[in-house]
PDB file of C-alpha atoms in Angstrom:
ATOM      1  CA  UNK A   1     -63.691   8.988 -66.571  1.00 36.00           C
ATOM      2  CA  UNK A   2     -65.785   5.960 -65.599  1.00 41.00           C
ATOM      3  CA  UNK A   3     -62.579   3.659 -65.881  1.00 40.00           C
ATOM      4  CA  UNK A   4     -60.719   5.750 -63.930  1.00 37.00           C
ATOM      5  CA  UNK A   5     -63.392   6.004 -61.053  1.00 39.00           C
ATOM      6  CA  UNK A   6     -63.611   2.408 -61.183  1.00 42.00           C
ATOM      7  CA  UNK A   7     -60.282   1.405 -61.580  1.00 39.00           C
ATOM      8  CA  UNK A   8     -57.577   3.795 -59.648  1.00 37.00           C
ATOM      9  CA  UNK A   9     -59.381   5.824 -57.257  1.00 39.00           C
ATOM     10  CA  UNK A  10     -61.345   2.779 -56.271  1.00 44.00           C
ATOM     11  CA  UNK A  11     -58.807   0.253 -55.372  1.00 45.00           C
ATOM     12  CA  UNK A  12     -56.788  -0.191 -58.630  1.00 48.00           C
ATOM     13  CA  UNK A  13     -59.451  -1.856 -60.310  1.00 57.00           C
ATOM     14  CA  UNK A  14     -60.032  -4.402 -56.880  1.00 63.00           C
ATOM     15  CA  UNK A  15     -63.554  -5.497 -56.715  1.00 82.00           C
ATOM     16  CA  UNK A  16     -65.598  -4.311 -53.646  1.00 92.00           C
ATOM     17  CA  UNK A  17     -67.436  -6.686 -52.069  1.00 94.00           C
ATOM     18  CA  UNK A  18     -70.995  -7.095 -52.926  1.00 97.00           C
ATOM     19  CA  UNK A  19     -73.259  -4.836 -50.751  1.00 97.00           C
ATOM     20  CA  UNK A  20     -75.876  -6.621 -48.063  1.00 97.00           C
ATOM     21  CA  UNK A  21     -79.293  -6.594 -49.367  1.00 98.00           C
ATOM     22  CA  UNK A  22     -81.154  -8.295 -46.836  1.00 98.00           C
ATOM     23  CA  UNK A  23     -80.720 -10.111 -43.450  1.00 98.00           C
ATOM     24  CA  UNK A  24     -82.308 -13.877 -43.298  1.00 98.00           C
ATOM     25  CA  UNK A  25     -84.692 -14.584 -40.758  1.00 98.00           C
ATOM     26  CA  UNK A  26     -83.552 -17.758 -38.154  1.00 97.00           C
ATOM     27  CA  UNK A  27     -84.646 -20.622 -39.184  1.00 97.00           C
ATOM     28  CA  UNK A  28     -84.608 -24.239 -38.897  1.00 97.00           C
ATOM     29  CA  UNK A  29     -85.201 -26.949 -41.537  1.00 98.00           C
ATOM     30  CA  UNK A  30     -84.347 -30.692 -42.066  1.00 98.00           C
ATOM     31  CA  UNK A  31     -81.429 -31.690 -43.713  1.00 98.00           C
ATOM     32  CA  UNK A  32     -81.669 -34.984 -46.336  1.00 98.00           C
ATOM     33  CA  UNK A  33     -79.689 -37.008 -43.434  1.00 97.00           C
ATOM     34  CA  UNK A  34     -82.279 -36.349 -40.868  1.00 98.00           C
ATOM     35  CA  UNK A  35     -80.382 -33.885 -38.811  1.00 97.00           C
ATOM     36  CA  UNK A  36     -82.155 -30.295 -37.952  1.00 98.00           C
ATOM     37  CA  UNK A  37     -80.212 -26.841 -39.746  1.00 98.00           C
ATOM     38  CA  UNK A  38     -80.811 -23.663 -38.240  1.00 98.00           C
ATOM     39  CA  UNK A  39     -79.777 -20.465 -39.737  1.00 98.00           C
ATOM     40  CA  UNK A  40     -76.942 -20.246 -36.825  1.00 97.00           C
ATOM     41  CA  UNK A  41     -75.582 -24.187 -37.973  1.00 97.00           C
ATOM     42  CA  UNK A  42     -74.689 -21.759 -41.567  1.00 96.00           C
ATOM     43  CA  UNK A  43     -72.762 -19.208 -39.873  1.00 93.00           C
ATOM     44  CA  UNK A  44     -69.014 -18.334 -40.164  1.00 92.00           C
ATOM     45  CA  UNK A  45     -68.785 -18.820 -44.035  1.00 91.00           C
ATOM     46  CA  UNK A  46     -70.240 -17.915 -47.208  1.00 95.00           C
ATOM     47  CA  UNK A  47     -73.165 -20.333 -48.937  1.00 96.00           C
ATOM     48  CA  UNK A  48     -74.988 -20.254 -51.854  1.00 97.00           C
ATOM     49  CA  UNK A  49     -79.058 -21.182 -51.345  1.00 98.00           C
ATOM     50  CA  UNK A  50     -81.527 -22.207 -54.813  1.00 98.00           C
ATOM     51  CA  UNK A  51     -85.257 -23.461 -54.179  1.00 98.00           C
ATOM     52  CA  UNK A  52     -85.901 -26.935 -56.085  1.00 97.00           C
ATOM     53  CA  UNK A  53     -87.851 -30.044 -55.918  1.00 96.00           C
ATOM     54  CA  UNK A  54     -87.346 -33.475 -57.026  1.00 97.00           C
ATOM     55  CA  UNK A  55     -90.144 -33.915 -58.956  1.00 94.00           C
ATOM     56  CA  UNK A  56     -89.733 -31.216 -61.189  1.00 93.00           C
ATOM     57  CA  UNK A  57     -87.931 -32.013 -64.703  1.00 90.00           C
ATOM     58  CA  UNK A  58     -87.503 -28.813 -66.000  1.00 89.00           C
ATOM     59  CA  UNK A  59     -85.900 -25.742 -63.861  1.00 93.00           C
ATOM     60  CA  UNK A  60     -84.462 -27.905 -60.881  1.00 96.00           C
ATOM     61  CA  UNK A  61     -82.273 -30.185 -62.652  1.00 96.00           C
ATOM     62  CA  UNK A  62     -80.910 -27.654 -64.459  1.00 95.00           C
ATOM     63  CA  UNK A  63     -80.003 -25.365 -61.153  1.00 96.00           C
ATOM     64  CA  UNK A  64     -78.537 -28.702 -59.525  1.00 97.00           C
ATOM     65  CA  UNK A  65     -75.894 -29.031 -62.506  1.00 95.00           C
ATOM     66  CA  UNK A  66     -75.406 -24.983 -62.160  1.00 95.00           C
ATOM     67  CA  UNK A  67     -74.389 -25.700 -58.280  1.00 95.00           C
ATOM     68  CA  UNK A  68     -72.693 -28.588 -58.842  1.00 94.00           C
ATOM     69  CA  UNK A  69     -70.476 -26.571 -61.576  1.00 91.00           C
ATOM     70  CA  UNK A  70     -70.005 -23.513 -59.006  1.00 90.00           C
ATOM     71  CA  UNK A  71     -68.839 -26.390 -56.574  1.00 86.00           C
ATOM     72  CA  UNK A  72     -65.994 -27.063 -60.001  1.00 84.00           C
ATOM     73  CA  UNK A  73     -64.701 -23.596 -60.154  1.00 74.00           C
ATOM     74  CA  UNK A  74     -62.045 -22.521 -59.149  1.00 65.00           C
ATOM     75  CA  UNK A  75     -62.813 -19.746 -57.194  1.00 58.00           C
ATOM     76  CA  UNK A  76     -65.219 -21.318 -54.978  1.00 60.00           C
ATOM     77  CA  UNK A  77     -64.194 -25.169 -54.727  1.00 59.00           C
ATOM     78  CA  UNK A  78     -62.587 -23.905 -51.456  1.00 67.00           C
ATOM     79  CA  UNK A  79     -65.082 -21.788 -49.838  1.00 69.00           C
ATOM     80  CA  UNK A  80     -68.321 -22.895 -51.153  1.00 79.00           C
ATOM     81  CA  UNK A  81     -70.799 -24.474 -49.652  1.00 93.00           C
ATOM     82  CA  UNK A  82     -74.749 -25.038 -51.063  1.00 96.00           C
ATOM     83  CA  UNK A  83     -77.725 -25.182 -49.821  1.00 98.00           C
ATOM     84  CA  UNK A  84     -80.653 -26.506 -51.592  1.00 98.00           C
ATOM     85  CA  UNK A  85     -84.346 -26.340 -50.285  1.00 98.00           C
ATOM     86  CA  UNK A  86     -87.352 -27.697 -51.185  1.00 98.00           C
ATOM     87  CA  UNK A  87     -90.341 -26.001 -52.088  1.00 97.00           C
ATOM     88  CA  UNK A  88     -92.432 -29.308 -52.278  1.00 96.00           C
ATOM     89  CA  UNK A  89     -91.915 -30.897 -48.946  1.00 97.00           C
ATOM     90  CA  UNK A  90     -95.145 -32.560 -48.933  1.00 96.00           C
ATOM     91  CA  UNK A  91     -93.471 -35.038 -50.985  1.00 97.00           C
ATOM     92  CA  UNK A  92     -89.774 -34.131 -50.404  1.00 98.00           C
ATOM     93  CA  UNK A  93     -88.883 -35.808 -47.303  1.00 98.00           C
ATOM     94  CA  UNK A  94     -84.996 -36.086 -46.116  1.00 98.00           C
ATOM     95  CA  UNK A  95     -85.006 -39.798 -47.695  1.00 98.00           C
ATOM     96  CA  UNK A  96     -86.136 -38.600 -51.090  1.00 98.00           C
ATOM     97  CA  UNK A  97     -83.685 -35.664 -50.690  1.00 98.00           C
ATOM     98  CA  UNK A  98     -81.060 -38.133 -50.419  1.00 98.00           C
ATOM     99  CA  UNK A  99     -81.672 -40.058 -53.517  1.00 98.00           C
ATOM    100  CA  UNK A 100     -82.223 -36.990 -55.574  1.00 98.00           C
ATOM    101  CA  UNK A 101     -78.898 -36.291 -54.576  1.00 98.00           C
ATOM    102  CA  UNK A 102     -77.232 -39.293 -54.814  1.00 97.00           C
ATOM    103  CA  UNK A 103     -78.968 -39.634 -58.681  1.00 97.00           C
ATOM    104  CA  UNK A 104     -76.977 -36.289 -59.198  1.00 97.00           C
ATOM    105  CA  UNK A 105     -73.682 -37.901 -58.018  1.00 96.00           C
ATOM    106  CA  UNK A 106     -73.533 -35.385 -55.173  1.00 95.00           C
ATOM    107  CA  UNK A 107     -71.326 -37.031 -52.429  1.00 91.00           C
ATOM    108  CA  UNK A 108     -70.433 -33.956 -50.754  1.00 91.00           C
ATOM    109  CA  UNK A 109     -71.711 -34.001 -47.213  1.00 92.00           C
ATOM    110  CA  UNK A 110     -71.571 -29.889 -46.501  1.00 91.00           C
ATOM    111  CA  UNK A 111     -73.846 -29.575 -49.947  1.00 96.00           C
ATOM    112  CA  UNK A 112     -77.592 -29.161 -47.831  1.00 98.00           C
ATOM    113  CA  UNK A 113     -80.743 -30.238 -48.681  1.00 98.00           C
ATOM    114  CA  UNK A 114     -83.533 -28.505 -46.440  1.00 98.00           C
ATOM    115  CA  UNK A 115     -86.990 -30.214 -46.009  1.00 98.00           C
ATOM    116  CA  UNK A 116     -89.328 -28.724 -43.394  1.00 98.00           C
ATOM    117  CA  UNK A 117     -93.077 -27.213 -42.993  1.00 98.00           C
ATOM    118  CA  UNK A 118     -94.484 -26.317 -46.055  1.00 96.00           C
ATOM    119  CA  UNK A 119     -95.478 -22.793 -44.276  1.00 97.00           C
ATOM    120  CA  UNK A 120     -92.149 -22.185 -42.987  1.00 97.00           C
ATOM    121  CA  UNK A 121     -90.540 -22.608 -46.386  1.00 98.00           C
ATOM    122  CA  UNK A 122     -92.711 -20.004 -48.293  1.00 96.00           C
ATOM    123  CA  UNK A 123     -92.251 -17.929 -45.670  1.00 98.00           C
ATOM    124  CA  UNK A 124     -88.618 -18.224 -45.855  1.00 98.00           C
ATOM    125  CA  UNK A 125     -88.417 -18.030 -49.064  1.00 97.00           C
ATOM    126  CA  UNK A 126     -90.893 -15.193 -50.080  1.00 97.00           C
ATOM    127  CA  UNK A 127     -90.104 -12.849 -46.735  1.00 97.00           C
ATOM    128  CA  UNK A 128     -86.394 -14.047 -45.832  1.00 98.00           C
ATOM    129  CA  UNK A 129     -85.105 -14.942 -49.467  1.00 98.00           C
ATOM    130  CA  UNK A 130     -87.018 -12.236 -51.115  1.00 98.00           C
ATOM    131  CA  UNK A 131     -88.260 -14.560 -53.748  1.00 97.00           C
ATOM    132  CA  UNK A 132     -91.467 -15.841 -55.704  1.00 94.00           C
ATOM    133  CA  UNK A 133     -92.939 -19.417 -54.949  1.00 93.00           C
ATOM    134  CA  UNK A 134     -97.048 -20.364 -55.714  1.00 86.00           C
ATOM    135  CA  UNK A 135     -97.717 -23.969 -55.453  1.00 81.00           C
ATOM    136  CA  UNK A 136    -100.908 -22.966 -56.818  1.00 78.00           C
ATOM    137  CA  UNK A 137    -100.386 -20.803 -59.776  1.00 73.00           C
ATOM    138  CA  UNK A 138    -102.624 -20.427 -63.216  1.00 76.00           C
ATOM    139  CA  UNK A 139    -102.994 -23.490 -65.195  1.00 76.00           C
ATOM    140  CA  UNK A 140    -101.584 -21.351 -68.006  1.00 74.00           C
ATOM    141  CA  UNK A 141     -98.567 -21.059 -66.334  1.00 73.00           C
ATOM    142  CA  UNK A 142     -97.393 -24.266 -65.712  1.00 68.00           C
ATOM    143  CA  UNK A 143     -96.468 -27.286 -66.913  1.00 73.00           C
ATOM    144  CA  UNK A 144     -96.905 -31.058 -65.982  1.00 72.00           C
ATOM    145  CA  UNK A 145     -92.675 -31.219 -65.768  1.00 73.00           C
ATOM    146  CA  UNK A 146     -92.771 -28.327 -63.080  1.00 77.00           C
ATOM    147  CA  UNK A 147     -96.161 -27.825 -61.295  1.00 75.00           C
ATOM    148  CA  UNK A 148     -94.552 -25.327 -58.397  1.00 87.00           C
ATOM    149  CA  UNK A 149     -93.690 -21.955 -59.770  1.00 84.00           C
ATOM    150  CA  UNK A 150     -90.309 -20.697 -58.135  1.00 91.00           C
ATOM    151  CA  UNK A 151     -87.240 -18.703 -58.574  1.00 94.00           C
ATOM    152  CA  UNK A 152     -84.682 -19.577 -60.629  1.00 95.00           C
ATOM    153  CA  UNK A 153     -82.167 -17.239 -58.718  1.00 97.00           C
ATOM    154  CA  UNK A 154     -79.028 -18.348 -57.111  1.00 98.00           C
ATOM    155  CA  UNK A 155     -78.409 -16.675 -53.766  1.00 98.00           C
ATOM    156  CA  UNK A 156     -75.764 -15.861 -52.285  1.00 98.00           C
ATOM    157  CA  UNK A 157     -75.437 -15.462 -48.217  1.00 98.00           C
ATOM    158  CA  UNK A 158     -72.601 -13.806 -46.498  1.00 97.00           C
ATOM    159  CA  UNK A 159     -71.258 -15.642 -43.678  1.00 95.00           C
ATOM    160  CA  UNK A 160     -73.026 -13.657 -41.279  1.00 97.00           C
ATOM    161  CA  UNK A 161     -76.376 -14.713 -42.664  1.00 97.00           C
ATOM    162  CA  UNK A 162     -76.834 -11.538 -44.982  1.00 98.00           C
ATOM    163  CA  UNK A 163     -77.750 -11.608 -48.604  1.00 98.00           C
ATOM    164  CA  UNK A 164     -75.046 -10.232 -50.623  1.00 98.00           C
ATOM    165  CA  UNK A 165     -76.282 -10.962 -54.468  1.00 98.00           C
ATOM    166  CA  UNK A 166     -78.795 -12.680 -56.699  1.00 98.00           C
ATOM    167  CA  UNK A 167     -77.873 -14.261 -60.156  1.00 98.00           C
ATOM    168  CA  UNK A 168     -80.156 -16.139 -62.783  1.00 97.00           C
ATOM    169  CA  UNK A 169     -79.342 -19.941 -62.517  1.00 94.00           C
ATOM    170  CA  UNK A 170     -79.428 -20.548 -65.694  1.00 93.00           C
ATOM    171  CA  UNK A 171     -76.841 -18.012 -66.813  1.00 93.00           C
ATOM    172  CA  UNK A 172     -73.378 -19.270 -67.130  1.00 88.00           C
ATOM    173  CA  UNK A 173     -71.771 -15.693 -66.963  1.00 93.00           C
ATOM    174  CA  UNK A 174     -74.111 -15.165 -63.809  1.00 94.00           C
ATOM    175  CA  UNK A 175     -72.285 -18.390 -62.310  1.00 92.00           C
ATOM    176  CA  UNK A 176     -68.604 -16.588 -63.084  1.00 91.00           C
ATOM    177  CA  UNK A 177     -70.091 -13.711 -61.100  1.00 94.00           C
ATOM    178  CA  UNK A 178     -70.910 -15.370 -58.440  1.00 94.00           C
ATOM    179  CA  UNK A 179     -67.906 -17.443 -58.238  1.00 91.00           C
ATOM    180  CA  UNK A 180     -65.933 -13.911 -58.223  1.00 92.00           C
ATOM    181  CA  UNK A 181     -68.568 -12.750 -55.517  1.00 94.00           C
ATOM    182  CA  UNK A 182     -68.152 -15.629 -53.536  1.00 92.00           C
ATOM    183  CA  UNK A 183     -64.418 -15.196 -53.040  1.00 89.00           C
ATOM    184  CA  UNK A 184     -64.528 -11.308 -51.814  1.00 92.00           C
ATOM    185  CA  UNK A 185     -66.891 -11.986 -48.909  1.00 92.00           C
ATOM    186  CA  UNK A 186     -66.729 -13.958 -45.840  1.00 86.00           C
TER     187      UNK A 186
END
């Protein structure tokens, strides 16, 4: 009975697009080539946002390679674009931004890296993203690799800057889904 809800009486087994979850607030950060992104520069098509830093040699790297992969499939090559922003801007400036990307072989000019006010960015991310960041958290819960305790989630915002779904970074099935995601919104 489930199959048949799914499949023929909802679209012959089409995929509805993800529902909206959340609206972003406006913002406006610093891209690695010095130029100032607001929430409005990221309108008009779909994007996928993850919180790194560059000092961190644990989680970060490893959601870099899962962007650059999304960036590979398929599905998205077309229509993706990425966002990545900083939860350690202290030390993060656009300059360092740049390298970290360049030492990833990331050449592609739409794929953002957002540097701003400390402040604004755990705001943003915490209130507008809907996800955790302490800069500050237990000794027992960190490590000397990743000092900054953040999200690991992908995000993925529609063109209208709404959040339309979540998926764990380090999940390569969660990547397909998003991929598939990605492709029924605009």
């Amino acid at each position: 009975m489930a199959a048949l809800l799914a499949g023929r009486w909802a679209g012959e087994g089409r995929r509805q697009p993800p529902p909206v979850l959340a609206e972003l607030p406006d913002f406006a950060l610093v891209n690695r080539d010095g130029r100032s992104v607001a929430l409005a520069d990221l309108g008009g098509r779909p994007w996928v946002a993850g919180f790194i830093f560059t000092r961190c040699a644990l989680a970060c790297p490893r959601l870099t390679a899962q962007m650059i992969r999304l960036g590979a499939t398929r599905a998205a090559a077309a229509r993706v674009r990425r966002v990545s922003i900083t939860v350690d801007p202290e030390h993060d400036t656009p300059e360092v931004l740049e390298a970290y990307a360049a030492a990833h072989g990331i050449e592609d000019p739409e794929w953002l890296f957002l540097t701003g006010e400390r402040e604004r960015i755990y705001e943003l991310a915490t209130s507008g993203f809907k996800l955790a960041v302490d800069d500050a958290p237990p000794p027992e819960l960190v490590s000397p690799q990743e000092p900054i305790l953040h999200s690991t989630r992908l995000v993925l915002v529609d063109g209208r800057g709404r959040i339309r779904g979540y998926y764990d970074g380090f999940r390569g099935e969660e990547l397909q889904r998003l991929a598939a995601d990605l492709a029924l919104i605009r």
